[in-house]
Amino acid sequence: MQVLAAKNLSKVYGSKKNKRYMALKNISFDIQPGDFIGVMGPSGSGKTTLLNILGSIDIPTTGKLLVSGTDIASLSRKALARHRIQHVGFIFQDFNLLESMTIEENIVLPLMISGEKPDEIAKRLKRLTEDLGISALLDKYPYEISGGEKQRAAACRALITNPSIILADEPTGNLDSKSGRQLLKLLEQINQSYDATILMVTHDANAASHCHSVMFIKDGEIYNRLHAEGDKKAFYEEILNVMRTFGGEN
Ligand code: ADP
Ligand code: MG
């Protein structure tokens, strides 16, 4: 079964006639287990809007979203909140770690909220933080660690619930190029060894070339979709070619 199926999703912002803005138009696609999909497109094209809807942070104006076969619209508010915590892991450009909590507290927060047993929390925390190489950071506060380390912690927090899908909105956007490369490697590792399904928005053709496929969005519509077939270098060139047709970004 697909992890996620988007059927004719549209999103209109604003209710007054003159302020209505159609940010997404009739978007349909499926995500299969283990996919690593990139999303690219000019600023303002609707990428974040799409991610927010896929992660049930926001609701579509029309269209349907199925996550692991469940129609999101059929869930009550409470069930939707539970669904989001259990099935979706988010990684944001600006990390979104709580400054008043330690890295450990930040990472386990989703499990605390969903009422997981303490020994299960401890077990998952140990395994994941060892795998992601951040065991030494657990007692530190976000302001005591680097951007790259913060994003590793955020990736750990996203993974700890064993989500059906990880949604990453420009996760390398605030990182220097070395930390950005490390994070991409980490996402690839998460995709391969945990078989995690990932959807990642990025402006960076090189980052996108690590994905299995790339969906291009323009003016709220799917404009093009590329699948990696050859090597990364060839895929990178193909991605650049599509980006050039957008005019000037990169
Ligand atoms: P991207 O992430 O591709 O830069 P967004 O999804 O953030 O694009 O935004 C798409 C369009 O929708 C933009 O024109 C933006 O100004 C508009 N938009 C985004 N969020 C809101 C909102 N909450 N209310 C009204 N308009 C919005
Ligand atoms: Mg955005």
Short mmCIF file of N, CA, C and O in Angstrom, two decimals, residues 9 23 31-32 47 54 56 61 65 75 78-79 86 89 94 106 120 134 143-144 148 158 172 188 201 214 235 246:
data_model
loop_
_atom_site.label_atom_id
_atom_site.label_comp_id
_atom_site.label_asym_id
_atom_site.label_seq_id
_atom_site.Cartn_x
_atom_site.Cartn_y
_atom_site.Cartn_z
N LEU A 9 -5.45 17.63 -4.75
CA LEU A 9 -5.36 18.59 -3.64
C LEU A 9 -5.30 20.02 -4.18
O LEU A 9 -4.52 20.33 -5.07
N ALA A 23 -3.01 28.60 -3.76
CA ALA A 23 -1.60 28.24 -3.59
C ALA A 23 -1.28 26.85 -4.14
O ALA A 23 -0.14 26.58 -4.52
N ILE A 31 3.01 8.24 -2.81
CA ILE A 31 4.33 7.98 -2.26
C ILE A 31 4.37 6.53 -1.77
O ILE A 31 3.49 6.10 -1.02
N GLN A 32 5.35 5.78 -2.27
CA GLN A 32 5.48 4.36 -1.91
C GLN A 32 6.45 4.20 -0.74
O GLN A 32 7.32 5.04 -0.55
N LYS A 47 5.41 24.97 -2.10
CA LYS A 47 6.09 23.79 -1.54
C LYS A 47 5.76 23.59 -0.05
O LYS A 47 5.40 22.50 0.37
N LEU A 54 0.38 17.63 3.56
CA LEU A 54 0.77 16.22 3.64
C LEU A 54 0.99 15.79 5.08
O LEU A 54 0.74 14.65 5.45
N SER A 56 -0.58 16.99 7.64
CA SER A 56 -1.81 17.36 8.37
C SER A 56 -1.61 18.50 9.37
O SER A 56 -2.28 18.56 10.38
N THR A 61 -8.24 22.68 0.72
CA THR A 61 -9.55 23.29 0.49
C THR A 61 -10.43 22.28 -0.24
O THR A 61 -11.60 22.09 0.10
N LEU A 65 -6.61 13.34 0.99
CA LEU A 65 -5.29 12.86 1.39
C LEU A 65 -5.45 11.56 2.16
O LEU A 65 -6.13 11.51 3.19
N LEU A 75 -10.98 11.73 10.15
CA LEU A 75 -10.51 11.71 11.54
C LEU A 75 -11.03 12.91 12.33
O LEU A 75 -11.14 14.01 11.80
N LYS A 78 -8.94 15.15 17.52
CA LYS A 78 -8.08 14.45 18.45
C LYS A 78 -7.34 13.31 17.74
O LYS A 78 -6.14 13.13 17.91
N ALA A 79 -8.10 12.58 16.93
CA ALA A 79 -7.50 11.46 16.19
C ALA A 79 -6.45 11.98 15.21
O ALA A 79 -5.42 11.34 14.99
N GLN A 86 2.07 10.11 15.47
CA GLN A 86 2.51 8.73 15.22
C GLN A 86 3.05 8.50 13.81
O GLN A 86 3.94 7.68 13.62
N GLY A 89 6.98 12.58 10.72
CA GLY A 89 8.14 13.23 11.35
C GLY A 89 8.50 14.46 10.55
O GLY A 89 8.59 14.40 9.32
N ASP A 94 14.57 25.77 10.20
CA ASP A 94 15.12 26.44 11.39
C ASP A 94 15.08 25.53 12.63
O ASP A 94 14.99 26.00 13.75
N ASN A 106 14.14 17.23 23.96
CA ASN A 106 13.56 17.57 22.65
C ASN A 106 13.28 16.32 21.83
O ASN A 106 12.22 16.18 21.22
N GLU A 120 10.75 1.81 26.84
CA GLU A 120 10.73 1.82 25.37
C GLU A 120 11.35 3.13 24.86
O GLU A 120 12.12 3.13 23.90
N ILE A 134 24.95 11.28 17.94
CA ILE A 134 24.74 12.45 18.78
C ILE A 134 24.58 12.11 20.27
O ILE A 134 24.08 12.92 21.05
N TYR A 143 21.18 25.95 22.34
CA TYR A 143 22.10 27.08 22.12
C TYR A 143 23.56 26.68 22.33
O TYR A 143 24.46 27.44 22.02
N GLU A 144 23.80 25.49 22.86
CA GLU A 144 25.19 25.05 23.11
C GLU A 144 25.77 24.22 21.96
O GLU A 144 26.92 23.79 22.05
N GLY A 148 24.53 22.18 12.47
CA GLY A 148 24.55 20.81 11.95
C GLY A 148 24.12 19.81 13.01
O GLY A 148 23.36 18.87 12.73
N ALA A 158 12.50 13.42 14.62
CA ALA A 158 11.55 13.05 13.57
C ALA A 158 11.43 11.54 13.44
O ALA A 158 10.37 11.02 13.10
N THR A 172 18.51 21.69 4.78
CA THR A 172 19.90 22.14 4.73
C THR A 172 19.99 23.66 4.54
O THR A 172 21.07 24.22 4.45
N GLU A 188 20.07 9.99 3.67
CA GLU A 188 20.21 8.79 2.83
C GLU A 188 20.33 7.53 3.68
O GLU A 188 19.74 6.50 3.38
N VAL A 201 11.89 19.09 0.64
CA VAL A 201 11.91 20.31 -0.18
C VAL A 201 13.34 20.83 -0.18
O VAL A 201 13.98 20.91 0.88
N VAL A 214 12.34 13.55 -8.28
CA VAL A 214 12.14 14.95 -7.91
C VAL A 214 10.87 15.46 -8.58
O VAL A 214 10.65 15.26 -9.78
N PHE A 235 21.82 12.69 -13.03
CA PHE A 235 20.55 13.14 -12.46
C PHE A 235 20.64 14.63 -12.10
O PHE A 235 19.73 15.41 -12.36
N PHE A 246 12.74 27.23 -15.12
CA PHE A 246 12.02 28.09 -14.17
C PHE A 246 12.45 29.55 -14.31
O PHE A 246 11.75 30.45 -13.91
#
